[in-house]
Coordinates of C-alpha atoms in Angstrom, one line a residue:
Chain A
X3 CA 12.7 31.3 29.1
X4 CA 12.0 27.8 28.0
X5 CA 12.7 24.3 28.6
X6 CA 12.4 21.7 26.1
X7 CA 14.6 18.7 27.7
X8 CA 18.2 19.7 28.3
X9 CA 18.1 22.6 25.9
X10 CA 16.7 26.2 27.0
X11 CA 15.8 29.0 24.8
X12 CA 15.1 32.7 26.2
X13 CA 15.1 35.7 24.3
X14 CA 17.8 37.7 23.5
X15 CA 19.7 39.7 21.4
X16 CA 21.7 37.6 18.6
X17 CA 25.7 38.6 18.3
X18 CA 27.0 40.2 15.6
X19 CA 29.0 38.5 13.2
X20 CA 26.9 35.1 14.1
X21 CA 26.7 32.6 11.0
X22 CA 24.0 31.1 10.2
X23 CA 24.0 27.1 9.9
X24 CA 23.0 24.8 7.2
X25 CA 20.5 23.3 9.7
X26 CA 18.0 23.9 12.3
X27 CA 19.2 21.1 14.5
X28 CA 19.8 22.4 18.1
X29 CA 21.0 19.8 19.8
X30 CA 21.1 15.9 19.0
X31 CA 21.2 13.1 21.8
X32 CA 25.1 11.2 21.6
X33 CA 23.4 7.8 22.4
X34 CA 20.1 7.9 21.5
X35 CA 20.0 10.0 18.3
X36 CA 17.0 12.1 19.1
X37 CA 17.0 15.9 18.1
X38 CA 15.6 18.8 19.3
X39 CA 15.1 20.8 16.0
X40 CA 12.6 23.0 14.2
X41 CA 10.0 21.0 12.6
X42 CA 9.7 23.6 9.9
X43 CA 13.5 24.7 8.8
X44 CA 12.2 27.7 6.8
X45 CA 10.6 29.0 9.9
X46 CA 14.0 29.9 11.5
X47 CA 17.4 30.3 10.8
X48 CA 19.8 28.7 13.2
X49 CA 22.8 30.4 13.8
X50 CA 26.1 30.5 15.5
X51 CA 29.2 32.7 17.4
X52 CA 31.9 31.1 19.4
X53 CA 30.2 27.9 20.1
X54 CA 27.2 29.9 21.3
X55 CA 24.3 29.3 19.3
X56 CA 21.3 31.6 18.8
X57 CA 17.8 31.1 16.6
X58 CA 16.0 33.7 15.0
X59 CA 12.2 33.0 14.3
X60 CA 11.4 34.3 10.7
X61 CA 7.8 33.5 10.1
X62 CA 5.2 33.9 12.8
X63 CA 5.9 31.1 15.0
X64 CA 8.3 27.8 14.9
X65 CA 7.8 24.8 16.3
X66 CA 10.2 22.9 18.3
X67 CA 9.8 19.6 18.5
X68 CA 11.8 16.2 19.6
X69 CA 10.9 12.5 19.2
X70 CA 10.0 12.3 22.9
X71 CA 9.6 15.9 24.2
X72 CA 6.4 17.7 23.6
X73 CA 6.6 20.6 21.0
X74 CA 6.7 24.3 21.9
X75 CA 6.0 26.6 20.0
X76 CA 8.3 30.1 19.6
X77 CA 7.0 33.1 18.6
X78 CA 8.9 35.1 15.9
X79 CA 12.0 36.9 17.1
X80 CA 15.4 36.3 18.5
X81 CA 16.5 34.0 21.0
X82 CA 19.6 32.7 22.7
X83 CA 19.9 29.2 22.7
X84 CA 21.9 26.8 25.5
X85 CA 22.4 23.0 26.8
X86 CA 21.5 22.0 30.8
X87 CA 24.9 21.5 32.1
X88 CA 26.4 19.5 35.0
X89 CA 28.6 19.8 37.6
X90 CA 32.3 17.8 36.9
X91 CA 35.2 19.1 39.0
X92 CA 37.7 17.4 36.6
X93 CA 36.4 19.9 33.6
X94 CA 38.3 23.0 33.0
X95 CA 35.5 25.5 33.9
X96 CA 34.0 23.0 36.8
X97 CA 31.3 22.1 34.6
X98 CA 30.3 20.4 31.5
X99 CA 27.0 20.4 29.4
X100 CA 24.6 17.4 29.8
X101 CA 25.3 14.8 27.6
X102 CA 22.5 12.5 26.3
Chain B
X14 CA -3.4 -30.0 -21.7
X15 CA -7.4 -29.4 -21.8
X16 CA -9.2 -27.9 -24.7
X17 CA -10.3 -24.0 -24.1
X18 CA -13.2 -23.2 -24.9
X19 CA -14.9 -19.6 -26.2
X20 CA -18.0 -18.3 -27.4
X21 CA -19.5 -14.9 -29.4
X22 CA -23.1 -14.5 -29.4
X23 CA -24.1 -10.5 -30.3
X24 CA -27.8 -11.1 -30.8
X25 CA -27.4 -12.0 -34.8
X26 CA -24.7 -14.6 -34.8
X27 CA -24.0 -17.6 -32.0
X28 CA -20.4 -19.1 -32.6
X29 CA -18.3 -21.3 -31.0
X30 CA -14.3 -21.4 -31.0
X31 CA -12.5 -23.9 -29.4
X32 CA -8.3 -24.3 -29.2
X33 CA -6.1 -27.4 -28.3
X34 CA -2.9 -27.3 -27.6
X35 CA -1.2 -31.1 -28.1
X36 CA 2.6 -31.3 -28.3
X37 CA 3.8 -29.4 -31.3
X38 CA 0.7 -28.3 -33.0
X39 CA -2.5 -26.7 -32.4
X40 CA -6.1 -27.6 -33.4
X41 CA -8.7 -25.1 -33.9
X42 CA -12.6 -26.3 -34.3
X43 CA -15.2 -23.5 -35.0
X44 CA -18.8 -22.7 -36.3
X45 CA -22.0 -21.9 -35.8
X46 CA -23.7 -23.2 -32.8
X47 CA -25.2 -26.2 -33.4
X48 CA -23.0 -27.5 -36.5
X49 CA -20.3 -29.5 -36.3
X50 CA -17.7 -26.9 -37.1
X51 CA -14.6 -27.1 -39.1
X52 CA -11.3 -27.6 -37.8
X53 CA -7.7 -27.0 -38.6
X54 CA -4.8 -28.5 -37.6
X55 CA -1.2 -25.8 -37.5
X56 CA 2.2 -27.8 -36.8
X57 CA 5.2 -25.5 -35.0
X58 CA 8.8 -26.1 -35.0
X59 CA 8.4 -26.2 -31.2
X60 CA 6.3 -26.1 -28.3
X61 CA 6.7 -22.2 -27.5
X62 CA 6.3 -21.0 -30.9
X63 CA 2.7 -23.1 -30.4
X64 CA 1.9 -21.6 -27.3
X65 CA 2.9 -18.0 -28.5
X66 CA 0.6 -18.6 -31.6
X67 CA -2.5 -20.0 -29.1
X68 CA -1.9 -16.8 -26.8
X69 CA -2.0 -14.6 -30.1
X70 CA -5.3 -16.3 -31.4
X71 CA -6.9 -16.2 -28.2
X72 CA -5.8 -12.3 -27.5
X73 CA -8.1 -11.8 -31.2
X74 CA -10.3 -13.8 -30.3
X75 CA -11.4 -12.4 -27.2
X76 CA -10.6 -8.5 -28.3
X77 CA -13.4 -9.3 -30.9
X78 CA -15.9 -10.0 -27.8
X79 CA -15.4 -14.3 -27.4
X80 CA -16.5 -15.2 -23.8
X81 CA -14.4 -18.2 -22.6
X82 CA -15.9 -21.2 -20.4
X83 CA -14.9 -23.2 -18.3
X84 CA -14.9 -27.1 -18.3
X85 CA -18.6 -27.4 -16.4
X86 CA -19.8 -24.7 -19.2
X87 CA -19.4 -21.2 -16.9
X88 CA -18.3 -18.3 -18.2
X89 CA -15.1 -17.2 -16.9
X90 CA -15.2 -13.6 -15.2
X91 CA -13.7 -11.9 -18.2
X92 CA -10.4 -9.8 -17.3
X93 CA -10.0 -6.3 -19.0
X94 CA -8.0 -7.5 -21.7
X95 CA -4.0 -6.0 -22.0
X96 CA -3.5 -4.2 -25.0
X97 CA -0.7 -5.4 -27.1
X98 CA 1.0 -2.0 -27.6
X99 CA 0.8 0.2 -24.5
X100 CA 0.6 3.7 -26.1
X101 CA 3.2 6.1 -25.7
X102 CA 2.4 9.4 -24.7
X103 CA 4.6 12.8 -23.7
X104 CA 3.9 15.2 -20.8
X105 CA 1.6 17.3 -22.3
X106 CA -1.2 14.3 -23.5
X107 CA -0.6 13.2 -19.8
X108 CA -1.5 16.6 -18.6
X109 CA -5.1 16.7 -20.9
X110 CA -5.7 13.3 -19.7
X111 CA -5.7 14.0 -16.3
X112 CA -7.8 17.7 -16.8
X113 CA -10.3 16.1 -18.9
X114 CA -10.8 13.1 -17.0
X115 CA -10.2 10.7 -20.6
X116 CA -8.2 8.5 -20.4
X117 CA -7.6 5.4 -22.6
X118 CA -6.5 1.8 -21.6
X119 CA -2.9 0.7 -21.8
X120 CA -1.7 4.0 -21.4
X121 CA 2.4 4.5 -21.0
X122 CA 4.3 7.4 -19.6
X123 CA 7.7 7.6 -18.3
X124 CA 7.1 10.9 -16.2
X125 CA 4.6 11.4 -13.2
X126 CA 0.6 11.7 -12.3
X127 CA -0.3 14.0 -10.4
X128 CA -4.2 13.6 -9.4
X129 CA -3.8 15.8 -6.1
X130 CA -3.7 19.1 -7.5
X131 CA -4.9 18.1 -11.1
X132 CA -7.9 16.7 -9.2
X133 CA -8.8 19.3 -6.7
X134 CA -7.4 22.3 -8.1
X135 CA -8.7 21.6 -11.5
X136 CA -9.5 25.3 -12.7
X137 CA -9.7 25.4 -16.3
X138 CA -11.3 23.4 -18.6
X139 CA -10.1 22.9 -22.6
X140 CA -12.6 25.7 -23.6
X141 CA -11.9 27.8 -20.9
X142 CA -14.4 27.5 -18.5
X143 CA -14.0 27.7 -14.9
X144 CA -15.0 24.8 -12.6
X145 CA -15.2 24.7 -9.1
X146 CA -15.9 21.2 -8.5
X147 CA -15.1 17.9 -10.7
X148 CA -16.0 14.2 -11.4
X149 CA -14.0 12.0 -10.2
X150 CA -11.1 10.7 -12.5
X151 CA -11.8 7.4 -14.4
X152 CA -8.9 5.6 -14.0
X153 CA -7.9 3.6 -16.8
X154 CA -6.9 -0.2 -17.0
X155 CA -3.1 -1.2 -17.9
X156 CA -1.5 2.4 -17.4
X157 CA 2.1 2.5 -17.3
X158 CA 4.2 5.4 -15.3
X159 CA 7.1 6.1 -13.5
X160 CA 5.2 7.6 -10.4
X161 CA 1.4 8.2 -9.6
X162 CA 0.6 10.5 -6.7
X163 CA -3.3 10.5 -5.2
X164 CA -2.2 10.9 -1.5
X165 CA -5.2 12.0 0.2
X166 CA -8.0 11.7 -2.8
X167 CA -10.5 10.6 -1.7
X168 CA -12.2 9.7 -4.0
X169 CA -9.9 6.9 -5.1
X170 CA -11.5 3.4 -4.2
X171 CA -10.0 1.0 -6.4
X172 CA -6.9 0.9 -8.5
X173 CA -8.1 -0.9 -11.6
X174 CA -6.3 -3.9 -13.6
X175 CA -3.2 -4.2 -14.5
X176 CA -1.6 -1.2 -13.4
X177 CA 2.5 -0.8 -13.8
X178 CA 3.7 1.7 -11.6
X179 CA 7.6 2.1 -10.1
X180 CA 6.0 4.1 -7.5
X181 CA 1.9 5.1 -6.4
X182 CA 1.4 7.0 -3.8
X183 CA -2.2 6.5 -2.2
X184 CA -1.5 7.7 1.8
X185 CA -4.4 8.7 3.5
X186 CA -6.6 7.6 0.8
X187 CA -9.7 7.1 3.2
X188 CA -12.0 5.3 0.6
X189 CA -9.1 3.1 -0.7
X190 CA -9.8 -0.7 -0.9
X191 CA -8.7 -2.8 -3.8
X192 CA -6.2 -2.8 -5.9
X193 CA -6.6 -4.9 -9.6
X194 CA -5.0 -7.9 -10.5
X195 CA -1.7 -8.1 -12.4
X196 CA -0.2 -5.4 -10.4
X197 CA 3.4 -4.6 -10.7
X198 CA 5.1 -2.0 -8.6
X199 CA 8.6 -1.2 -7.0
X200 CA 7.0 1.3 -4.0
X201 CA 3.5 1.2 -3.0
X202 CA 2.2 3.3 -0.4
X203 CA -1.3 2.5 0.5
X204 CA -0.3 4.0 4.2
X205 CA -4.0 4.9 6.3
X206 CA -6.1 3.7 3.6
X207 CA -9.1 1.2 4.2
X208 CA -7.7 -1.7 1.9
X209 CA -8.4 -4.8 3.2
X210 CA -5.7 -6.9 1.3
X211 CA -3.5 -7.0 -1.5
X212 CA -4.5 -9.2 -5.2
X213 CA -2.6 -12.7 -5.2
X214 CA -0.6 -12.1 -7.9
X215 CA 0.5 -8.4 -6.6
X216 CA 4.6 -7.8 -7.7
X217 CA 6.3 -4.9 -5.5
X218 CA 9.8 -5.1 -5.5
X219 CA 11.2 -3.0 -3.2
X220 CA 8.4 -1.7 -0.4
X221 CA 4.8 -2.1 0.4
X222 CA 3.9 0.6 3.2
X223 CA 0.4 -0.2 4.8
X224 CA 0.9 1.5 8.0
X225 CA -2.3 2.7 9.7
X226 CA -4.3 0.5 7.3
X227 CA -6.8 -0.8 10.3
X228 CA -9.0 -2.3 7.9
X229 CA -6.5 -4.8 6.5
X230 CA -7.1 -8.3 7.4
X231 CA -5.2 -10.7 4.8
X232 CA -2.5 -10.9 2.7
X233 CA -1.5 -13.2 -0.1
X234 CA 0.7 -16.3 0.4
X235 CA 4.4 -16.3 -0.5
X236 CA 4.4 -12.0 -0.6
X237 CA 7.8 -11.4 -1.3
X238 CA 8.8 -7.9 -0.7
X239 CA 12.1 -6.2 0.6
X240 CA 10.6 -4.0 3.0
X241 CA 6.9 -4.6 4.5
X242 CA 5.1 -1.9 6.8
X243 CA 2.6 -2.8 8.5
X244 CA 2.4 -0.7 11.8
X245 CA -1.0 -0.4 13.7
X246 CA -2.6 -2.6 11.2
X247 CA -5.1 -3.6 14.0
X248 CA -7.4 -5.8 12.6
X249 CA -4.6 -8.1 10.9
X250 CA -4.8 -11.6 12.6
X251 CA -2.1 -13.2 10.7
X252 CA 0.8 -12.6 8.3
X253 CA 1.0 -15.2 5.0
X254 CA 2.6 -18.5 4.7
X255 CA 6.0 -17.8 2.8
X256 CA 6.6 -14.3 3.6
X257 CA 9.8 -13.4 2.0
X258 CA 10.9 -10.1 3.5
X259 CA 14.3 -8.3 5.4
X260 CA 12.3 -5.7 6.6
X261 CA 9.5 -6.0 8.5
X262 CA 7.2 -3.7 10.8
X263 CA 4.6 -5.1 12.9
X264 CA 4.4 -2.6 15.5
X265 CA 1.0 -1.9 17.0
X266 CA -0.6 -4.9 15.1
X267 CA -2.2 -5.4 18.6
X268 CA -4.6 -8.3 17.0
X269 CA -1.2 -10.9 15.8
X270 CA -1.0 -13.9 17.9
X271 CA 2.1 -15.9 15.8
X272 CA 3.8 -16.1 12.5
X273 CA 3.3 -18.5 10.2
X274 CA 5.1 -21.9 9.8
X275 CA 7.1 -21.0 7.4
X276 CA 8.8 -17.7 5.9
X277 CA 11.4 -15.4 5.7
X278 CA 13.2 -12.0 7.6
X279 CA 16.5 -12.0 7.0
X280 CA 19.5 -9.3 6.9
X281 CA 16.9 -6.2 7.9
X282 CA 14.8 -6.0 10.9
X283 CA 12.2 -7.1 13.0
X284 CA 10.4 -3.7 14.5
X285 CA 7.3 -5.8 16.6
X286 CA 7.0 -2.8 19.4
X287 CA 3.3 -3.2 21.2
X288 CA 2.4 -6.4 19.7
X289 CA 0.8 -7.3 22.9
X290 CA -1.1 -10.6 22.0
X291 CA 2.3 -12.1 19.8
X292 CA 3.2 -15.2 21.8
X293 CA 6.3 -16.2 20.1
X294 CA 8.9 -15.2 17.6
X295 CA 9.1 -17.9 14.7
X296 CA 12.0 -20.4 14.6
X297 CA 12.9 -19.7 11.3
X298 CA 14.2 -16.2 12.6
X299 CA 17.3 -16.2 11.5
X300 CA 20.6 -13.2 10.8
X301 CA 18.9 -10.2 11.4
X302 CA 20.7 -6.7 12.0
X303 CA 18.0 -5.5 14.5
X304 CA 15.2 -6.7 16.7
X305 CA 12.2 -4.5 18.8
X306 CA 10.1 -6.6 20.7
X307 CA 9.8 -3.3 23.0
X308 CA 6.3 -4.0 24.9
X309 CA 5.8 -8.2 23.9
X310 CA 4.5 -9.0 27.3
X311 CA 4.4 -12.5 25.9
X312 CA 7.5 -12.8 24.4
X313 CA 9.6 -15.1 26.6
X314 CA 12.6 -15.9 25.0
X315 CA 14.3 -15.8 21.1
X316 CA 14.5 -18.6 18.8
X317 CA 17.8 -20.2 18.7
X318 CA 18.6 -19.4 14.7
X319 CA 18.5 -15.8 15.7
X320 CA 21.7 -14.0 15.6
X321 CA 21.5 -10.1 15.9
X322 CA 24.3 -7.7 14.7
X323 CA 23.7 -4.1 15.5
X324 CA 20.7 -4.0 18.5
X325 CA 18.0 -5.9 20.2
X326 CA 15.5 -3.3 22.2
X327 CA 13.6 -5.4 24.7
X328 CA 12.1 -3.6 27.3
X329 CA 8.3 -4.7 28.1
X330 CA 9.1 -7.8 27.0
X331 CA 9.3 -11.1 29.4
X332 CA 13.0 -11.8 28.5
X333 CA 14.6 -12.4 31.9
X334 CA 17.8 -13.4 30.6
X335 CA 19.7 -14.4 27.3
X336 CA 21.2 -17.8 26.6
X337 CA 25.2 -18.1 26.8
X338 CA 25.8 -17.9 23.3
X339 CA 23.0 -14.4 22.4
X340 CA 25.3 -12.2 25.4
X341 CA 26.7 -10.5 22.7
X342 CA 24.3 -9.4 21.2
X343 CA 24.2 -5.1 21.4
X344 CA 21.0 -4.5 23.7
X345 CA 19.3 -1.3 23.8
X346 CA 16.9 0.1 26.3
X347 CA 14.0 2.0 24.9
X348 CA 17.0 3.8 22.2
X349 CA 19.7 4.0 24.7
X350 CA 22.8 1.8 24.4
X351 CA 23.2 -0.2 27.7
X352 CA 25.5 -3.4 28.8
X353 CA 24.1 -6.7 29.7
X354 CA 24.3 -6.1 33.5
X355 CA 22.1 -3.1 33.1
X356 CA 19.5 -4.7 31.5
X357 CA 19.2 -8.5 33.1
X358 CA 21.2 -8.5 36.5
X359 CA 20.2 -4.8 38.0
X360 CA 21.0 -6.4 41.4
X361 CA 24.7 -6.8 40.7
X362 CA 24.8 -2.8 39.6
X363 CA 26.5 -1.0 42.2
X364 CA 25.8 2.7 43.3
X365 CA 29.3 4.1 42.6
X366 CA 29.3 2.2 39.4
X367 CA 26.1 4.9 38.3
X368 CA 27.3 7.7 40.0
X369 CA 30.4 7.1 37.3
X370 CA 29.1 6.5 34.8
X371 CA 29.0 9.9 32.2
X372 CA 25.8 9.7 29.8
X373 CA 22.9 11.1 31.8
X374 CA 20.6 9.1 29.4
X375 CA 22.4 5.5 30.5
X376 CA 22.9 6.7 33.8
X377 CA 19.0 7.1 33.9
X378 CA 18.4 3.7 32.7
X379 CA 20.9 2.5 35.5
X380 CA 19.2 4.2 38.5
X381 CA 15.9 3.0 36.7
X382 CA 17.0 -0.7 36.8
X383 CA 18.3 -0.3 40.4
X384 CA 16.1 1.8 41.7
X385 CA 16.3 5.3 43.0
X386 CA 15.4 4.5 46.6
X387 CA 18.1 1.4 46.4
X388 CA 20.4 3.6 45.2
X389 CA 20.1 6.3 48.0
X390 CA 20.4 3.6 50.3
X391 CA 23.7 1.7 48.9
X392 CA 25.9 5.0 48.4
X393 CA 24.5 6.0 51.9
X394 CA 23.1 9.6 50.4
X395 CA 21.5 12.1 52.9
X396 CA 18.4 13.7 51.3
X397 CA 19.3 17.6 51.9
X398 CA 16.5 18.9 50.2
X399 CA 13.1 17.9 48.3
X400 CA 10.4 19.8 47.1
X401 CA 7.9 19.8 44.0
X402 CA 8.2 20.8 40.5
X403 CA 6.0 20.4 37.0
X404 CA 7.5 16.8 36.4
X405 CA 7.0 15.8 40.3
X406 CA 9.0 15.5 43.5
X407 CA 12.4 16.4 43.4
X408 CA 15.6 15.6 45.4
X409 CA 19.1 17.3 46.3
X410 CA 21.3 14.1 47.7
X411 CA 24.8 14.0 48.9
X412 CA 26.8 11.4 49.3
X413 CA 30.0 11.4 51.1
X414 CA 33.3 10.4 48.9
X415 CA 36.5 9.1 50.6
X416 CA 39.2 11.6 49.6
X417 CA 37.0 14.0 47.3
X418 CA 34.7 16.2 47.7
X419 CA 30.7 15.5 48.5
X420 CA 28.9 14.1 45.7
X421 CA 25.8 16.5 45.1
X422 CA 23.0 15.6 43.0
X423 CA 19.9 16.4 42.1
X424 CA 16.9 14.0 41.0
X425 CA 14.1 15.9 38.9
X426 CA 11.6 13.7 36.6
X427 CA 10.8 14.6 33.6
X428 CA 7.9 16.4 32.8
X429 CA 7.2 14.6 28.9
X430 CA 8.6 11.4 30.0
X431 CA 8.1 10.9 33.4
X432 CA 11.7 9.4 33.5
X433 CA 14.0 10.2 36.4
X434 CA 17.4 12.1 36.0
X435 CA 20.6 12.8 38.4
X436 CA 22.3 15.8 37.7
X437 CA 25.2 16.6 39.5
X438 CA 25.5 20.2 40.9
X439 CA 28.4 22.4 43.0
X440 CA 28.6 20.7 46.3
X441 CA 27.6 23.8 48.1
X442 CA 24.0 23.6 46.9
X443 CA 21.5 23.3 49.5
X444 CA 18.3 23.8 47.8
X445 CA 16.3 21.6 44.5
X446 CA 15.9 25.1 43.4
X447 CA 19.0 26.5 43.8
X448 CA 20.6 23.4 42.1
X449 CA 18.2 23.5 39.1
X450 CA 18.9 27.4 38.7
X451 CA 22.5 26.5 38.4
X452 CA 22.1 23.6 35.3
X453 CA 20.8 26.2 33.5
X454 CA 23.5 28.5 34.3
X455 CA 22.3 30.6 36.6
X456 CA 23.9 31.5 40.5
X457 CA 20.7 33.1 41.7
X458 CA 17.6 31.1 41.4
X459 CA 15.6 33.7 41.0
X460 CA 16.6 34.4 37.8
X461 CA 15.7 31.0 36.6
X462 CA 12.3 32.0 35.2
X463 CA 11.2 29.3 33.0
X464 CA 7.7 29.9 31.5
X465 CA 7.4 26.8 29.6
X466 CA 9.0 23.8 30.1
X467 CA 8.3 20.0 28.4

């Protein structure tokens, strides 16, 4: 599993019937703007199944990057992709994912 | 106006020509050295068609080899001269041009050079041959084109005269100095090159990018540009008198000490991050949309013309406080959004206030402002747990709420950033770890594995 920020990636098995996105843009801060995204878009393909999203590395590795976390790189294959989220009583599953 | 004054000498013949310009008509005197010479005397129906007619006369005049001097009998440094025609050419000429390293003054083409790959890759020669290696290109005087691309050539040093260019490209051009007079461009990029400043008479329309250009030390009065970049250019010392600009980056020019007396940013932005030696902003600062002065230590307040419309970033700075009428102005703290409080009176923020307040990035800046310590203290949290992680010591806090449950949280610092967070987490958490485990989505710690984490 990795960290990058609020957004962890770990390896896993993509679902079927997940569409791919027109970006590689994993998750962008609300206030500040900043992404976390794949430096190299035709390295992966982003893609996505009932609001979960999932990445699959196509070339030999991609390259995560963000303007103020340091990059990591992912070796090719498939990967399961999630925010850090937060404890919020009021929410209807008792949670709610991190918002920066 | 003042007589000019020219002169051929090839070896065989010595001759003089001389022009005078005097209201409506122009006089001519010529001849051998040493006569008296002839003269003639041409009258015009008006003042330009006498100066179009000198300009044409002197054009032949000097095409045919005449040296002109000046009044104490110099020669003046003769200028490649323009040709009167620039000459056409389609995509294919262009192509042999660049592959055979011959080109021709005055050149015009409406498409694009390419000199990175045409340069470096060069295979095949006109006959055929193979070459591995090549000169490099002449570059010719007066060429005309929509866009000219030598990023990273380096073996461009000098852009020669009268170039006309909508767009040149020269990035990371490492031997890159000067650039010829009578320039005329609408997007320069001389980004990391070693040019040390810009001709006089340069014309660029719409953006002049010299960031990373560490060499630069001047440029010319009254530049008028609408977008200037000039971040990390160390070694500059000043900007010109007149600057005309609405965008302007000065960020990293470590070396700046003030603006000039007189100039211009307006509409666009001032981006001045790390200017650390830039005493003052200039008073003639006036509507701008935003404003960095992120790491100014000696920035101590705005001038009074400024207005700002969409954010001022400020942090590092000395600004302890804004006048009455700049508190509306939209601050920013390092990127995030914050209120006035936030950023100038941290000691009227109160716990509860950050403990409600839902962006974890403005909540940060909050806790920052107040301090972590303060804020433990002022919502009366007990420290439950702490331990260690990659970004440093972490906390589990609670804090007892009337009427609601416990207020758990945990405080990790980032590992890239070295900024704090506070995450809240279940209220039965009793460990760092165990709280951590469970922002990620996970019950069991254990299974919070994380191999590599910025």
């Amino acid at each position: 599993m990795y960290r990058h920020g609020d957004v962890f990636i770990a390896t896993g098995e993509i679902s079927k019937g997940a569409k791919q996105l027109p970006h590689c843009v994993l998750a962008e801060g609300e206030v500040t703007g900043h992404r976390h995204e794949i430096e190299e878009p035709s390295t992966a393909d982003l893609l996505q199944f009932r609001g979960k999203l999932f990445l699959r590395v196509t070339a030999k590795q991609a390259t995560l990057v963000h303007q103020e976390h340091k990059p990591i790189a992912l070796p090719k294959g498939d990967y399961r992709i999630w925010i850090q989220r937060e404890y919020e009583p009021k929410a209807p599953r008792g949670f709610r994912n991190v918002s920066d | 106006m003042s007589q000019r004054v020219f002169e051929f000498n090839d070896g065989t013949s010595h001759k003089f020509w001389h022009i005078q310009l005097v209201g409506y008509r122009h006089t001519r005197t010529f001849g051998r050295v040493g006569s008296k010479g002839r003269q003639t005397t041409k009258q015009f129906a008006n003042k330009k068609e006498a100066q179009e007619s000198l300009d044409d006369l002197v054009y032949e005049k000097r095409a045919k080899g005449y040296v002109e001097f000046d009044e104490t009998g110099e020669p003046l440094p003769s200028k490649p001269l323009r040709p009167k025609k620039p000459k056409a050419i389609d995509a294919e000429e262009a192509r042999w041009m660049v592959l055979d390293n011959k080109f021709t003054d005055g050149v015009s083409y409406e498409g694009n050079f390419d000199f990175r790959g045409a340069f470096y890759k060069r295979r095949r020669t006109r006959a055929g041959r193979t070459r591995k290696k090549s000169k490099p290109v002449d570059l010719p005087n007066f060429l005309t084109a929509h866009r000219v691309d030598m990023s990273d050539c380096d073996w461009v040093k000098e852009i020669p005269f009268g170039w006309s260019v909508a767009e040149l490209i020269l990035s990371g051009c490492k031997n890159f100095k000067t650039i010829g007079e009578e320039f005329v461009c609408y997007h320069l990029d001389a980004s990391n090159t070693a040019i040390v400043s810009l001709p006089d008479d340069i014309s660029v329309d719409y953006r002049i990018n010299l960031a990373g250009c560490t060499k630069l030390t001047s440029l010319p009065e009254n530049l008028k540009v609408t977008s200037l970049d000039l971040t990390d250019c160390t070694s500059l010392t000043e900007l010109p008198a007149g600057l005309e600009v609405s965008f302007l980056n000065i960020s990293g020019c470590t070396s700046l000490e003030t603006f000039p007396k007189h100039g211009s940013i307006q509409v666009g932005n001032l981006i001045a991050t790390g200017c650390t030696n830039l005493q003052k902003l200039p008073p003639w600062l006036g509507a701008l949309s935003q404003l960095n002065i992120e790491d100014c230590p000696n920035i101590k307040k705005l001038p009074k013309s400024l207005t700002i419309s969409s954010w001022l970033d400020f942090v590092g700075s000395s600004l302890t406080s804004l006048p009455r009428t700049m508190r509306n102005f939209p601050l920013r703290w390092r990127g995030v959004p914050i209120d006035y409080r936030t950023a100038f009176q941290p000691h009227r923020l109160k716990g509860r206030q950050i403990i409600a307040e839902e962006n974890v990035e403005r909540r940060r800046v909050m806790l920052a402002q107040m301090g972590f310590e303060k804020f433990l203290t002022e919502v009366d949290a007990e420290v439950l747990d702490s331990d260690t992680d990659t970004g440093g010591e972490r906390k589990l806090v609670k804090v007892r709420m009337e009427n609601d449950e416990d207020l758990v949280c945990v405080s990790v610092i980032c590992p890239s950033t070295d900024r704090q967070f506070v995450i809240r987490v279940p209220p039965r958490t009793r460990t760092c770890r165990q709280g951590i485990a469970w922002t990620a989505g996970f019950d069991d710690p254990d299974e919070y594995d994380v191999v590599k984490e910025t």
